Coordinates of C-alpha atoms and ligand atoms in Angstrom, one line a residue:
X3 CA -0.2 0.0 -0.1
X4 CA 2.9 2.4 0.3
X5 CA 3.1 3.6 -2.9
X6 CA -0.5 4.4 -3.1
X7 CA -0.2 6.2 0.3
X8 CA 2.6 8.2 -1.2
X9 CA 0.6 9.0 -4.2
X10 CA -2.5 10.4 -1.7
X11 CA 0.1 12.5 0.0
X12 CA 1.2 14.1 -3.2
X13 CA -2.4 14.7 -4.1
X14 CA -2.8 16.5 -0.8
X15 CA 0.2 18.4 -1.2
X16 CA -0.6 19.9 -4.5
X17 CA -3.3 22.5 -5.4
X18 CA -6.7 21.1 -7.0
X19 CA -5.8 23.2 -10.1
X20 CA -2.0 22.3 -9.5
X21 CA -1.1 25.8 -10.8
X22 CA -1.1 27.1 -14.4
X23 CA 0.6 23.9 -15.8
X24 CA -0.4 20.9 -14.3
X25 CA -3.2 18.5 -14.9
X26 CA -6.0 18.9 -12.5
X27 CA -6.3 16.6 -9.6
X28 CA -9.7 15.1 -10.8
X29 CA -7.9 14.3 -14.3
X30 CA -4.9 13.1 -12.4
X31 CA -6.9 10.7 -10.6
X32 CA -8.8 9.4 -13.7
X33 CA -5.6 8.8 -15.5
X34 CA -3.9 7.1 -12.4
X35 CA -7.0 5.0 -11.8
X36 CA -7.0 3.8 -15.4
X37 CA -3.3 2.8 -14.8
X38 CA -3.8 1.0 -11.9
X39 CA -6.6 -0.9 -13.5
X40 CA -5.0 -1.3 -17.0
X41 CA -1.7 -2.6 -15.5
X42 CA 0.3 -1.5 -18.8
X43 CA 4.0 -2.5 -19.4
X44 CA 5.1 0.3 -21.3
X45 CA 3.9 3.8 -20.5
X46 CA 4.7 7.0 -22.5
X47 CA 4.5 10.5 -20.8
X48 CA 4.8 13.3 -23.6
X49 CA 5.4 16.5 -21.6
X50 CA 6.7 16.3 -17.9
X51 CA 6.0 20.1 -16.9
X52 CA 5.6 20.2 -13.0
X53 CA 6.4 16.5 -12.7
X54 CA 3.0 16.1 -10.8
X55 CA 1.7 13.4 -13.3
X56 CA 5.1 12.1 -13.8
X57 CA 5.5 11.3 -10.0
X58 CA 2.0 10.0 -9.6
X59 CA 2.8 7.7 -12.6
X60 CA 5.7 6.4 -10.6
X61 CA 3.7 5.5 -7.5
X62 CA 1.2 3.9 -9.5
X63 CA 3.6 1.6 -11.5
X64 CA 5.2 0.9 -8.2
X65 CA 2.0 -0.1 -6.6
X66 CA 1.2 -2.3 -9.7
X67 CA 4.7 -3.8 -9.3
X68 CA 5.3 -3.8 -13.3
X69 CA 5.8 -1.5 -16.0
X70 CA 8.3 1.1 -17.7
X71 CA 7.7 4.9 -17.8
X72 CA 9.3 6.9 -20.8
X73 CA 9.0 10.6 -20.5
X74 CA 9.7 13.1 -23.2
X75 CA 10.4 16.8 -23.0
X76 CA 12.1 19.6 -24.8
X77 CA 12.3 21.6 -21.6
X78 CA 10.7 24.4 -23.5
X79 CA 9.0 25.6 -20.2
X80 CA 11.8 25.0 -18.1
X81 CA 11.6 29.1 -17.3
X82 CA 15.4 29.0 -15.9
X83 CA 15.0 26.1 -13.8
X84 CA 17.8 23.0 -13.7
X85 CA 15.6 20.3 -15.6
X86 CA 18.7 18.1 -15.6
X87 CA 18.3 18.1 -11.9
X88 CA 14.9 17.1 -12.4
X89 CA 15.7 14.4 -15.2
X90 CA 18.5 13.0 -12.6
X91 CA 15.6 12.6 -9.9
X92 CA 13.5 11.0 -12.2
X93 CA 16.0 8.7 -13.6
X94 CA 17.2 7.7 -10.0
X95 CA 13.3 6.6 -9.9
X96 CA 13.7 4.1 -12.8
X97 CA 12.2 6.4 -15.6
X98 CA 13.7 6.5 -19.2
X99 CA 13.8 10.3 -19.5
X100 CA 14.2 11.4 -23.2
X101 CA 15.3 14.9 -23.0
X102 CA 15.7 17.5 -24.4
X103 CA 13.8 15.9 -27.2
X104 CA 11.1 17.4 -29.5
X105 CA 7.6 15.4 -29.2
X106 CA 7.4 15.2 -33.0
X107 CA 11.1 13.8 -33.4
X108 CA 10.5 11.1 -30.7
X109 CA 7.4 9.8 -32.2
X110 CA 8.7 10.0 -35.8
X111 CA 11.6 7.5 -34.5
X112 CA 9.5 5.2 -32.4
X113 CA 8.3 1.8 -33.5
X114 CA 4.5 0.7 -34.1
X115 CA 2.9 -0.5 -31.0
X116 CA 5.7 0.4 -28.7
X117 CA 3.4 1.4 -25.7
X118 CA -0.1 0.5 -23.8
X119 CA -0.5 3.5 -22.2
X120 CA 0.1 7.2 -23.6
X121 CA -0.3 10.5 -22.1
X122 CA 0.1 13.5 -24.3
X123 CA 0.7 17.0 -22.7
X124 CA 3.5 18.6 -24.6
X125 CA 3.5 20.2 -28.1
X126 CA -0.2 22.0 -27.8
X127 CA 0.7 24.2 -30.6
X128 CA 1.3 21.2 -33.1
X129 CA 0.5 17.6 -31.7
X130 CA -3.1 17.7 -33.1
X131 CA -1.4 17.5 -36.6
X132 CA -0.1 14.1 -35.7
X133 CA -2.6 12.3 -33.9
X134 CA -2.1 9.3 -36.2
X135 CA 1.6 9.1 -34.8
X136 CA 0.0 9.0 -31.1
X137 CA -2.1 6.1 -32.1
X138 CA 0.5 4.4 -34.2
X139 CA 2.9 4.2 -31.4
X140 CA 0.0 2.4 -29.3
X141 CA -0.7 -1.2 -29.4
X142 CA -4.5 -2.2 -30.2
X143 CA -6.3 -2.0 -26.9
X144 CA -4.1 0.5 -25.6
X145 CA -5.3 3.8 -23.9
X146 CA -4.4 7.3 -24.8
X147 CA -5.0 10.7 -23.0
X148 CA -4.7 14.0 -24.2
X149 CA -4.5 16.9 -22.1
X150 CA -6.0 20.7 -22.9
X151 CA -8.1 19.1 -26.0
X152 CA -10.9 21.8 -24.8
X153 CA -8.5 24.7 -24.7
X154 CA -8.7 25.7 -28.3
X155 CA -8.6 29.6 -27.7
X156 CA -5.0 29.2 -26.6
X157 CA -4.4 26.4 -29.0
X158 CA -6.6 26.0 -31.8
X159 CA -4.8 22.9 -33.3
X160 CA -5.8 20.9 -30.2
X161 CA -9.6 20.5 -31.7
X162 CA -8.1 18.5 -34.4
X163 CA -7.4 15.6 -31.8
X164 CA -10.9 15.3 -30.8
X165 CA -12.0 15.7 -34.7
X166 CA -9.5 12.9 -35.9
X167 CA -10.5 10.5 -33.1
X168 CA -14.1 10.9 -34.0
X169 CA -13.3 10.7 -37.7
X170 CA -11.9 7.2 -36.9
X171 CA -14.7 6.1 -34.5
X172 CA -12.3 5.3 -31.7
X173 CA -14.1 4.8 -28.4
X174 CA -13.5 8.1 -26.5
X175 CA -15.0 10.3 -23.8
X176 CA -14.1 14.0 -23.7
X177 CA -13.9 15.4 -20.1
X178 CA -14.6 19.2 -20.3
X179 CA -16.3 20.3 -17.0
X180 CA -15.1 21.9 -13.9
X181 CA -17.5 22.1 -10.8
X182 CA -15.3 23.8 -8.4
X183 CA -13.5 27.4 -8.3
X184 CA -10.1 25.8 -7.5
X185 CA -9.9 23.6 -10.7
X186 CA -9.7 23.9 -14.6
X187 CA -10.9 20.7 -15.7
X188 CA -12.5 22.7 -18.5
X189 CA -9.1 22.8 -20.3
X190 CA -10.2 19.2 -21.5
X191 CA -9.1 15.6 -20.8
X192 CA -9.7 13.2 -23.9
X193 CA -9.6 9.5 -23.1
X194 CA -9.4 7.3 -26.1
X195 CA -9.1 3.3 -26.6
X196 CA -7.1 2.5 -29.8
X197 CA -8.7 -0.5 -31.7
Ligands
SAM10 C1 1.5 21.7 -19.9 S1 3.3 21.0 -19.6 C2 2.7 19.5 -18.9 C3 2.1 19.4 -17.6 C4 2.3 18.1 -17.0 N1 1.4 17.1 -17.4 C5 1.8 18.3 -15.4 O1 1.0 17.6 -14.8 O2 2.7 19.0 -14.6 C6 4.1 21.0 -21.0 C7 5.3 20.1 -21.2 O3 5.8 19.9 -22.3 C8 6.8 20.3 -22.9 N2 6.9 20.7 -24.3 C9 6.4 21.6 -24.7 N3 6.4 21.8 -26.3 C10 7.1 20.6 -26.5 C11 7.7 19.8 -27.6 N4 7.4 20.4 -28.7 N5 8.4 18.7 -27.4 C12 8.7 18.1 -26.2 N6 8.0 18.9 -25.1 C13 7.5 20.0 -25.1 C14 7.0 21.6 -22.0 O4 8.6 21.8 -21.7 C15 6.7 21.3 -20.6 O5 7.5 20.7 -19.8

């Protein structure tokens, strides 16, 4: 139970909205619940940001007792912080940190069906134009999450993700609602199952 206790402690120490950048607590819990239930072997996180979700994923994989986490970031949002320290800590926790690395380049060089669980929260300007690449690297039956999919004022191309998933008729659910003043779930979380 210790890894789950560590996860709950992390949840309690983060603000609900976790600041400007991170995934909201409710969406974090949904992603972690899916990972605890699906028991993936290979997890890909695009966009480390605050590390809030990354560390949550580490606790959940430890609880599962299986699964390898790969995280990709170009350190574009680093804002002067020493991201190599962040990367070092994540590597010590067993994470395969691929950084600095462009999302587009990483995906283009990844084999088909390499992952069974993917979270996309990196290149909000362009990633809507390569949804087929996200899908290509995930195995049939795998799970994908896309964050900020309803934040189309700031990031117009993010609407292309939901559009493409609907065109392909993939099972999905688009979470777009907040119910509390201290959360920003309306930014959107798209849950997709690869056929
Ligand atoms: C919104 S933050 C991720 C937030 C994270 N999910 C959390 O819970 O804190 C986006 C991250 O993606 C990275 N990023 C932005 N554009 C990228 C790109 N083109 N390739 C790789 N990483 C990118 C940024 O450096 C930043 O760390």
